[in-house]
Short mmCIF file of C-alpha atoms in Angstrom, two decimals:
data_model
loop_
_atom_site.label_atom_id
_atom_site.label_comp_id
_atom_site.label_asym_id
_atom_site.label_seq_id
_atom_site.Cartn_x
_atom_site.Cartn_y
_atom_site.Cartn_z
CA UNK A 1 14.03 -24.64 -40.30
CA UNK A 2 11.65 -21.69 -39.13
CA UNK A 3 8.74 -24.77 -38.59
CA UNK A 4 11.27 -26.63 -36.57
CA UNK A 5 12.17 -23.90 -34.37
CA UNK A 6 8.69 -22.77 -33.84
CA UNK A 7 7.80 -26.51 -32.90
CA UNK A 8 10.74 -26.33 -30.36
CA UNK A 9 9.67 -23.27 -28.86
CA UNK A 10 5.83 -24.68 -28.19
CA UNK A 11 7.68 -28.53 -26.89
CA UNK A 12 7.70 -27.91 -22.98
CA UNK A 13 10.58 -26.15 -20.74
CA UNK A 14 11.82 -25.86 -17.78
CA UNK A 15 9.96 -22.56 -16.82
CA UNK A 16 6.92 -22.80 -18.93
CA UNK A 17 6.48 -26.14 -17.43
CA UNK A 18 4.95 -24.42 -14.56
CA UNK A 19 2.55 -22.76 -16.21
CA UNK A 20 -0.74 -24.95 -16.82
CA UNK A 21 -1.55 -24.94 -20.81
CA UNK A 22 -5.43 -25.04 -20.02
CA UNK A 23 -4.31 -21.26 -18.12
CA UNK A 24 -2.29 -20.31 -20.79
CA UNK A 25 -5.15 -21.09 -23.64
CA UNK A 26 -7.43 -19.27 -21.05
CA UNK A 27 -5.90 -16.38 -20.93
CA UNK A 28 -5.12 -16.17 -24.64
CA UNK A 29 -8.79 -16.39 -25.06
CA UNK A 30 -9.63 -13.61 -22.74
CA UNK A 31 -7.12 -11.38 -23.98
CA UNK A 32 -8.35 -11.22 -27.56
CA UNK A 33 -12.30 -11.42 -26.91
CA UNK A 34 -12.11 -9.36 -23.97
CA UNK A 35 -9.48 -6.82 -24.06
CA UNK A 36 -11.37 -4.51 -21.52
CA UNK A 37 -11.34 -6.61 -18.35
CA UNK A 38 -9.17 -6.25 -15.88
CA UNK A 39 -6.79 -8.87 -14.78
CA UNK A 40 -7.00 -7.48 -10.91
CA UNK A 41 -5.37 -9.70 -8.21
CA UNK A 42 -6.26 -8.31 -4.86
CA UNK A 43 -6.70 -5.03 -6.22
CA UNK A 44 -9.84 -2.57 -7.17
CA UNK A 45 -10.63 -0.91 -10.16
CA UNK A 46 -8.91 2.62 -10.84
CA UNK A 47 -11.63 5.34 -10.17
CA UNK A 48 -11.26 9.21 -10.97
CA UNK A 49 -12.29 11.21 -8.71
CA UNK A 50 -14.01 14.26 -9.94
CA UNK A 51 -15.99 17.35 -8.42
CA UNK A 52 -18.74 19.29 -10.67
CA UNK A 53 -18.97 23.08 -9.91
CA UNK A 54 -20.99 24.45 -12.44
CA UNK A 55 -23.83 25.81 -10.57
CA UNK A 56 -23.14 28.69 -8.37
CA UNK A 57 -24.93 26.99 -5.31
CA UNK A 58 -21.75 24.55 -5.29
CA UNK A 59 -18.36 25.04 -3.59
CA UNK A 60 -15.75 25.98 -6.51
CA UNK A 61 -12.89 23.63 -6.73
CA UNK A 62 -10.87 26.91 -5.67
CA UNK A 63 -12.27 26.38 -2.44
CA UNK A 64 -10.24 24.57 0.64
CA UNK A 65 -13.51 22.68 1.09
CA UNK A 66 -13.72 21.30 -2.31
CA UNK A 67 -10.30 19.65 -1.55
CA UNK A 68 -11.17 18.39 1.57
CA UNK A 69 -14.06 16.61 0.05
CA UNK A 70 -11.65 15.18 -2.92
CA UNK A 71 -9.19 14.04 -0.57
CA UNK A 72 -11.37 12.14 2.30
CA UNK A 73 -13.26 10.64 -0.70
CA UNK A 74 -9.71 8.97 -2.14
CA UNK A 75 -8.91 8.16 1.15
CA UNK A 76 -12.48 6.30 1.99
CA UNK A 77 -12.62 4.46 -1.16
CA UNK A 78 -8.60 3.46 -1.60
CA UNK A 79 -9.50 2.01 2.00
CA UNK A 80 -11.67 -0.50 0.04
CA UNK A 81 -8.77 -1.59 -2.00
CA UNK A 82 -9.94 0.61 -5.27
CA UNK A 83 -6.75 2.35 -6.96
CA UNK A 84 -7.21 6.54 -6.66
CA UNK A 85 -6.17 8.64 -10.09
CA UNK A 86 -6.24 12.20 -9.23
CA UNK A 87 -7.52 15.04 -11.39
CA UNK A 88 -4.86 16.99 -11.19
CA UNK A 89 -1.78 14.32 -11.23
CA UNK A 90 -4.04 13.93 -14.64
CA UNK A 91 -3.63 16.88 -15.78
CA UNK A 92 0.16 16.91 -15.20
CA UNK A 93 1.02 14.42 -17.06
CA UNK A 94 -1.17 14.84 -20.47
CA UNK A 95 -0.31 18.55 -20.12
CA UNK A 96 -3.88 20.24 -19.62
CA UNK A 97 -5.39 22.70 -17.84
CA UNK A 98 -8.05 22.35 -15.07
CA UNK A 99 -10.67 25.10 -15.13
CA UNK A 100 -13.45 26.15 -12.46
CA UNK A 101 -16.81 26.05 -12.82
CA UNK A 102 -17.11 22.91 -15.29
CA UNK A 103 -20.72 21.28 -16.40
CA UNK A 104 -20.81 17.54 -16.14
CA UNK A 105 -20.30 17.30 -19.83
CA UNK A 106 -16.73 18.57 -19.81
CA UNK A 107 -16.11 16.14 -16.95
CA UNK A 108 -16.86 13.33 -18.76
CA UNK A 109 -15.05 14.65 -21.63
CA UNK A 110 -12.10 14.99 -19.81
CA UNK A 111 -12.29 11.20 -18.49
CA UNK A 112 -12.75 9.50 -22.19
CA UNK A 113 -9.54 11.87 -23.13
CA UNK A 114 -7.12 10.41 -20.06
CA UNK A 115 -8.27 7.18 -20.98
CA UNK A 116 -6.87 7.89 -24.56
CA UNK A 117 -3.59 9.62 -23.28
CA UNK A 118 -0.69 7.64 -23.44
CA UNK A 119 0.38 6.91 -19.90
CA UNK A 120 -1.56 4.19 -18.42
CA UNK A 121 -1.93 5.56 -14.73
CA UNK A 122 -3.69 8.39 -15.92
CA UNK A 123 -6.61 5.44 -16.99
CA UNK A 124 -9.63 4.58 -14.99
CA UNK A 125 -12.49 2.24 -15.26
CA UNK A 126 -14.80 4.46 -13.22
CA UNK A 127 -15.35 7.98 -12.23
CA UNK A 128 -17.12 9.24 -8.93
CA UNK A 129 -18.73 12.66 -9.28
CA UNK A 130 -19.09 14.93 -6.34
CA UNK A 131 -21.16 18.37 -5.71
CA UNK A 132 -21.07 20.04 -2.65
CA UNK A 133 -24.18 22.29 -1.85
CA UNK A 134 -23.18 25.53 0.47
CA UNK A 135 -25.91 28.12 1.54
CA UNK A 136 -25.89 30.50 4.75
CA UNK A 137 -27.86 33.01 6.16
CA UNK A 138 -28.39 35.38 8.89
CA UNK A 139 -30.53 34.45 12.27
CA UNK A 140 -29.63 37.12 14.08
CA UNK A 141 -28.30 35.27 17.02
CA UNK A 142 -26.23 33.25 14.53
CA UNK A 143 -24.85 32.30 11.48
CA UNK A 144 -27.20 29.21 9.91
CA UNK A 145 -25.36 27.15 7.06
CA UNK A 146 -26.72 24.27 5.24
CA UNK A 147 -24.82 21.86 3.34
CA UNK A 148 -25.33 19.15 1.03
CA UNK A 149 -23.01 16.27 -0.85
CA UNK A 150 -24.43 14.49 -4.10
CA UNK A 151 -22.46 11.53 -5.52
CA UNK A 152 -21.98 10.05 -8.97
CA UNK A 153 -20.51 7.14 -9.87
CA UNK A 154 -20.32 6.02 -13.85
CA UNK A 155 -18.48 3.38 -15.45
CA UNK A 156 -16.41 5.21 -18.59
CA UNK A 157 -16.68 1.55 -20.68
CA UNK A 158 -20.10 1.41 -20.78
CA UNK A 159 -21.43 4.82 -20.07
CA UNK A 160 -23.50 3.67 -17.34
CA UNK A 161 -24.38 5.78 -14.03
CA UNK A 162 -23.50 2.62 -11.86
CA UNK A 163 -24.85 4.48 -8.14
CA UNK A 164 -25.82 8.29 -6.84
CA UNK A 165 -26.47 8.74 -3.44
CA UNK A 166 -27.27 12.22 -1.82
CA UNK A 167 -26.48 13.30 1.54
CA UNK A 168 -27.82 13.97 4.24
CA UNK A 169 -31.10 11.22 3.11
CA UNK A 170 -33.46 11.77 5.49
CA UNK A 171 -33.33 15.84 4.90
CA UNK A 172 -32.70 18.25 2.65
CA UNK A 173 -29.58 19.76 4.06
CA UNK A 174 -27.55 19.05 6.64
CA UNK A 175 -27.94 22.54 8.82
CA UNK A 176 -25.50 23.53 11.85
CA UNK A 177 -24.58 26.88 13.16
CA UNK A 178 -21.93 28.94 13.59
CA UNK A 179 -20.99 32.21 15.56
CA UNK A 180 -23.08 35.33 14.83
CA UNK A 181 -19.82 37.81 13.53
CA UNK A 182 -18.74 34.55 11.55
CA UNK A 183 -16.21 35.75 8.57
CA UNK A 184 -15.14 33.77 4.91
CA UNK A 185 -12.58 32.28 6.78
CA UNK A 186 -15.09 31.16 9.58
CA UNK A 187 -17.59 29.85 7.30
CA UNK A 188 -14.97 28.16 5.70
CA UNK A 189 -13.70 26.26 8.57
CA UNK A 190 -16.64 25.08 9.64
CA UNK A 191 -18.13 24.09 6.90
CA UNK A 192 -14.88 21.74 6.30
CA UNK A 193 -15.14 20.10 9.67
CA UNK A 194 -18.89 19.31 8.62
CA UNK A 195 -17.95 18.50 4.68
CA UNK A 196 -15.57 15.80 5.40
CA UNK A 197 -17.69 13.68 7.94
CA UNK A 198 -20.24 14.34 5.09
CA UNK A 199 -17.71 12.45 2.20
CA UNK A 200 -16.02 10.15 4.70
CA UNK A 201 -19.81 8.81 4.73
CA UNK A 202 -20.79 8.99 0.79
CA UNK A 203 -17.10 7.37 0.40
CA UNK A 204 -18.37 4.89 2.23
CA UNK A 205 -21.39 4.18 0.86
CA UNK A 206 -19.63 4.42 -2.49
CA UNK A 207 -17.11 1.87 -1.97
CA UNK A 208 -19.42 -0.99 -0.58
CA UNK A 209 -21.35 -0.50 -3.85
CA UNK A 210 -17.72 -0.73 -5.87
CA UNK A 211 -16.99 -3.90 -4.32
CA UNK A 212 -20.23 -5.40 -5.17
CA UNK A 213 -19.79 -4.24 -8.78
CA UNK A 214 -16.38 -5.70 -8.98
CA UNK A 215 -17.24 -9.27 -7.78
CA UNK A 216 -20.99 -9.19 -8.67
CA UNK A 217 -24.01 -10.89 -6.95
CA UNK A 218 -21.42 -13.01 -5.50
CA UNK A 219 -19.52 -10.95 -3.40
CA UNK A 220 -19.77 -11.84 0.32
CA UNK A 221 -17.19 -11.87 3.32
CA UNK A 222 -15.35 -14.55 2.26
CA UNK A 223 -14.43 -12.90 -1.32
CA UNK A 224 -12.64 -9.99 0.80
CA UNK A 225 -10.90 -12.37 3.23
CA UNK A 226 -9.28 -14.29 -0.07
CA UNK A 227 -9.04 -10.50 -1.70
CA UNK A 228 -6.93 -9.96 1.74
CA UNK A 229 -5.05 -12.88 1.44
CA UNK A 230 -4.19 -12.32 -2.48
CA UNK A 231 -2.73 -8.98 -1.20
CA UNK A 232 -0.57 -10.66 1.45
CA UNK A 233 0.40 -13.56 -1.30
CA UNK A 234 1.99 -10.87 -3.23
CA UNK A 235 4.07 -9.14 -0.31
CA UNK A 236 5.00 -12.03 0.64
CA UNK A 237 6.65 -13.90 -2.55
CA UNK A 238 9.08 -10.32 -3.52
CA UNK A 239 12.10 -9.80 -1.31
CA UNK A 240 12.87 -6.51 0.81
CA UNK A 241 15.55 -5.88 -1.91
CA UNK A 242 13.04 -7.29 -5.28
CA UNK A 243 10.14 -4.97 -4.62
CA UNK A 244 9.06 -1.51 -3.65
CA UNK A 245 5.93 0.54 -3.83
CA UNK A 246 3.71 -0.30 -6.70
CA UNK A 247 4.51 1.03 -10.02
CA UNK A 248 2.02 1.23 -13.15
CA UNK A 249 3.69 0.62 -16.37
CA UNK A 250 2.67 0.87 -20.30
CA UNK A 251 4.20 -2.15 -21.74
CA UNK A 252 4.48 -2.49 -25.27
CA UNK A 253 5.12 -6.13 -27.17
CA UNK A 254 6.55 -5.16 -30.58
CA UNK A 255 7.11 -8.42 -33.70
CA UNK A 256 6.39 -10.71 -31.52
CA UNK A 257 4.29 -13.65 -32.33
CA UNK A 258 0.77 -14.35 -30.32
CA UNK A 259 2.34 -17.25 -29.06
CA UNK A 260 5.57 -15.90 -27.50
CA UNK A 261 3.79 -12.85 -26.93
CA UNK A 262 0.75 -14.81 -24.83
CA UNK A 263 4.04 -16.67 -23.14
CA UNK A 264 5.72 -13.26 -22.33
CA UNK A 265 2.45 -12.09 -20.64
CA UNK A 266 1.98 -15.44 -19.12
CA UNK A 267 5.29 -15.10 -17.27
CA UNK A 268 4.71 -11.37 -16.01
CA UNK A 269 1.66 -11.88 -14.28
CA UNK A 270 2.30 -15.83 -12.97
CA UNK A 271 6.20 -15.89 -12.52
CA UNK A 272 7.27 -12.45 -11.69
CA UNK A 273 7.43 -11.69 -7.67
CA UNK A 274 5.73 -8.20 -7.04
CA UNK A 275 3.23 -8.63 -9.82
CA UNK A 276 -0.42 -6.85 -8.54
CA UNK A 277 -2.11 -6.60 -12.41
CA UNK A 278 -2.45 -6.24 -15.57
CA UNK A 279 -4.90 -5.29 -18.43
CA UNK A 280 -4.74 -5.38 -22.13
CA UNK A 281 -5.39 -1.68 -23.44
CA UNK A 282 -5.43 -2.42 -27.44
CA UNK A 283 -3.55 -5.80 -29.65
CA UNK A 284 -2.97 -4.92 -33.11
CA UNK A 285 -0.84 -6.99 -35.48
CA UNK A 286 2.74 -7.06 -34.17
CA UNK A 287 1.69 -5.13 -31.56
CA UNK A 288 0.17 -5.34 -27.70
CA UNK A 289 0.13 -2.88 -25.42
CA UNK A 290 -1.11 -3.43 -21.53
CA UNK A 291 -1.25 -1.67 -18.02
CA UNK A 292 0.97 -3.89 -15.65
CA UNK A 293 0.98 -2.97 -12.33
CA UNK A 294 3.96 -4.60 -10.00
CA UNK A 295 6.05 -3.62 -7.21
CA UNK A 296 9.18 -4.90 -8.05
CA UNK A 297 12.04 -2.75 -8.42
CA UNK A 298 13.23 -1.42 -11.79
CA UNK A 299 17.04 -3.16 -11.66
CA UNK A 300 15.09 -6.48 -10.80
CA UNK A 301 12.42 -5.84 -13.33
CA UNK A 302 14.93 -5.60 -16.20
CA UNK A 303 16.53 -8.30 -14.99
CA UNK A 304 14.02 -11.09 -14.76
CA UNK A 305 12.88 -9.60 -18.23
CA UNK A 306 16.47 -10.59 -19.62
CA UNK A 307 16.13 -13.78 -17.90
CA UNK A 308 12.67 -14.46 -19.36
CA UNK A 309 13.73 -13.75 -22.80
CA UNK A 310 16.68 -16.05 -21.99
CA UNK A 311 14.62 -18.97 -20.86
CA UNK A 312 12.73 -18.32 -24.35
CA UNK A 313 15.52 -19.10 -26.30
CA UNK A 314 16.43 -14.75 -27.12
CA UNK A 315 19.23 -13.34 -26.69
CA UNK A 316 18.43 -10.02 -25.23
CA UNK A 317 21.96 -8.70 -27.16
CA UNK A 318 20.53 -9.67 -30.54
CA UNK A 319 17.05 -10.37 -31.12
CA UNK A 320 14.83 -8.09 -28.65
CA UNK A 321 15.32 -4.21 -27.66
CA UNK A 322 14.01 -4.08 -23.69
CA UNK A 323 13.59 0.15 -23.16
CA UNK A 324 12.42 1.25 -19.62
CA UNK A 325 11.39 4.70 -19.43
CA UNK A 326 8.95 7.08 -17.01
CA UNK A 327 6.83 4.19 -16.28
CA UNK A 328 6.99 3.05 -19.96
CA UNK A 329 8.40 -0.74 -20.44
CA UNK A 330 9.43 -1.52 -24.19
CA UNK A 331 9.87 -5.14 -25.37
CA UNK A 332 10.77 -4.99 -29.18
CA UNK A 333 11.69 -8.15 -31.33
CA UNK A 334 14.40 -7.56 -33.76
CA UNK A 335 14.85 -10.40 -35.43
CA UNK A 336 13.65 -13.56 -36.44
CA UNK A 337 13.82 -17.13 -34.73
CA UNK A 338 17.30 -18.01 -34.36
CA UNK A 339 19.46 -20.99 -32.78
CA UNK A 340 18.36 -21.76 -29.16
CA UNK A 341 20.56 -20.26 -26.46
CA UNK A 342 21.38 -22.61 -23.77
CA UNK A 343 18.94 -23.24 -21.03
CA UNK A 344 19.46 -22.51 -17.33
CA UNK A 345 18.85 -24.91 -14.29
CA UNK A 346 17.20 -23.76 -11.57
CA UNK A 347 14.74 -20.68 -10.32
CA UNK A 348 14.18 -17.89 -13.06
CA UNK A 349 12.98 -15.35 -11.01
CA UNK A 350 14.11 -14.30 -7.44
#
């Protein structure tokens, strides 16, 4: 009986009939050889953002400059599509503390431990490394400062320094001056002003490089016009009342099978309006857990999850737990193969 069912369940359906078998073998294969690359659909890598203050030459993260440089570098790079994690939304949520004045080691410490923390959107792929350079002195008539902006990209997979760039390049400091009587507060202003033209331009330069890295010696105009038109596919196929702003969620496939569990992710990421991404983080026996990124709603989520399970022939009163939870999405299989429910006619998902 369990071999009859389990031939039923792989005979062609209504839903799965949409989804090409060649894809669905494709995927399966790049889920369990590859469980590091990203499934991105007109998105970017996630990239920490990350300032090293170690030496006393540098501005301290303390310092209003050292956020304006974070914040203008986020901005610059999420402009090129890449997904921003922030340092201290980080820290939040795996319950540390940030300190001042941190070598590069502890930096990269800190990145391999959010990768191991539980919530997914504390994850990134890379990290971009900043360190601001701030020096005055006296000229009598004025108040010289010089400034300087090194960054650091490194990809936390393979521990590789992926790009550095240093500005300004054709100097060794950018210099400017500033009123003779000039106080901390003065020195601080100005030096802002300067500091985030300086990181709106290494942001830049930063994210051009990304999206080379991301599509490799490939990459040309036409890969961000259909990157563009990916982005306005998925807008465009969720309802005002289906979707909202993009959520990242841990989802967890407990005792289910490769094969319904393959189907389950096969659904999510083809079916589902809203859906933006998805990753597998680790598949052990009876067990998958992945980052799925989607802007659909949470009501509609949990419903089209009850109608998937449906259109599998589960009965989401008897044989599978769903649990959705501070951005953590549950899918547990209680019991074994069972009679087929009856099948619907018609869209699933809407």
């Amino acid at each position: 009986m369990a071999n009859w069912h389990f031939n039923r369940f792989l005979q062609p359906r209504p839903l799965l009939n949409r989804m090409a078998m060649g894809s669905l073998a494709l995927s399966m294969l790049m889920a369990t050889t590859n469980l590091a690359t990203a499934a991105t659909t007109g998105s970017g890598m996630r990239i920490l953002v990350v300032g090293e203050d170690s030496d006393s030459s540098t501005v301290s993260r303390q310092s209003d400059v050292f956020k304006r440089v974070t914040s203008e570098l986020q901005r610059v790079m999420a402009d090129h599509g890449h997904r921003m994690v922030d340092e201290e939304m980080v820290a939040v949520n795996c319950g540390w503390k940030i300190k001042t004045r941190r070598p590069k080691t502890e930096l990269f410490e800190a990145a391999k431990l959010a990768n191991s923390c539980d919530k997914p959107n504390t994850h990134s792929r890379f990290m971009a490394m900043f360190r601001m350079f701030a020096d005055k002195k006296s000229a009598g008539y004025a108040t010289m400062l010089r400034l300087r902006l090194v960054g650091e990209v490194y990809d936390l997979t393979t521990n590789e320094l992926v790009t550095s760039i240093t500005y300004p390049r054709d100097r060794a400091a950018l210099e400017f001056s500033a009123p003779a009587d000039c106080d901390k507060n003065c020195v601080t202003n100005h030096i802002g002003l300067h500091s985030a033209d300086m990181a709106t331009s290494v942001g830049e330069t930063l994210g051009r490089i990304l999206d080379g890295r991301l599509v490799g010696a490939s990459y040309t105009e036409a890969d961000n016009e259909h990157s563009a038109n990916q982005q306005a596919q998925t807008k465009d196929n969720c309802c005002p009342d289906c979707c909202d702003t993009a959520t990242t969620y841990q989802v967890t496939l407990r005792s289910f099978s490769t094969v319904r569990a393959m189907a389950l992710i096969g659904m999510m990421s083809e079916e589902f309006p809203g859906y933006i991404s998805h990753e597998i983080i680790s598949k052990q026996p009876g067990i998958w857990k992945m980052e799925y990124v989607t802007q659909a709603r949470v009501a509609k989520l949990d419903e089209w999850l009850n109608t998937m399970l449906m259109d599998m022939e589960l009965d989401p009163d008897r044989d599978v737990i769903i649990s959705i939870l501070d951005g953590s999405l549950v899918l547990e299989k209680l019991s074994r193969d069972g009679q087929p429910l009856p099948r619907r006619v018609g869209p699933s998902f809407r």
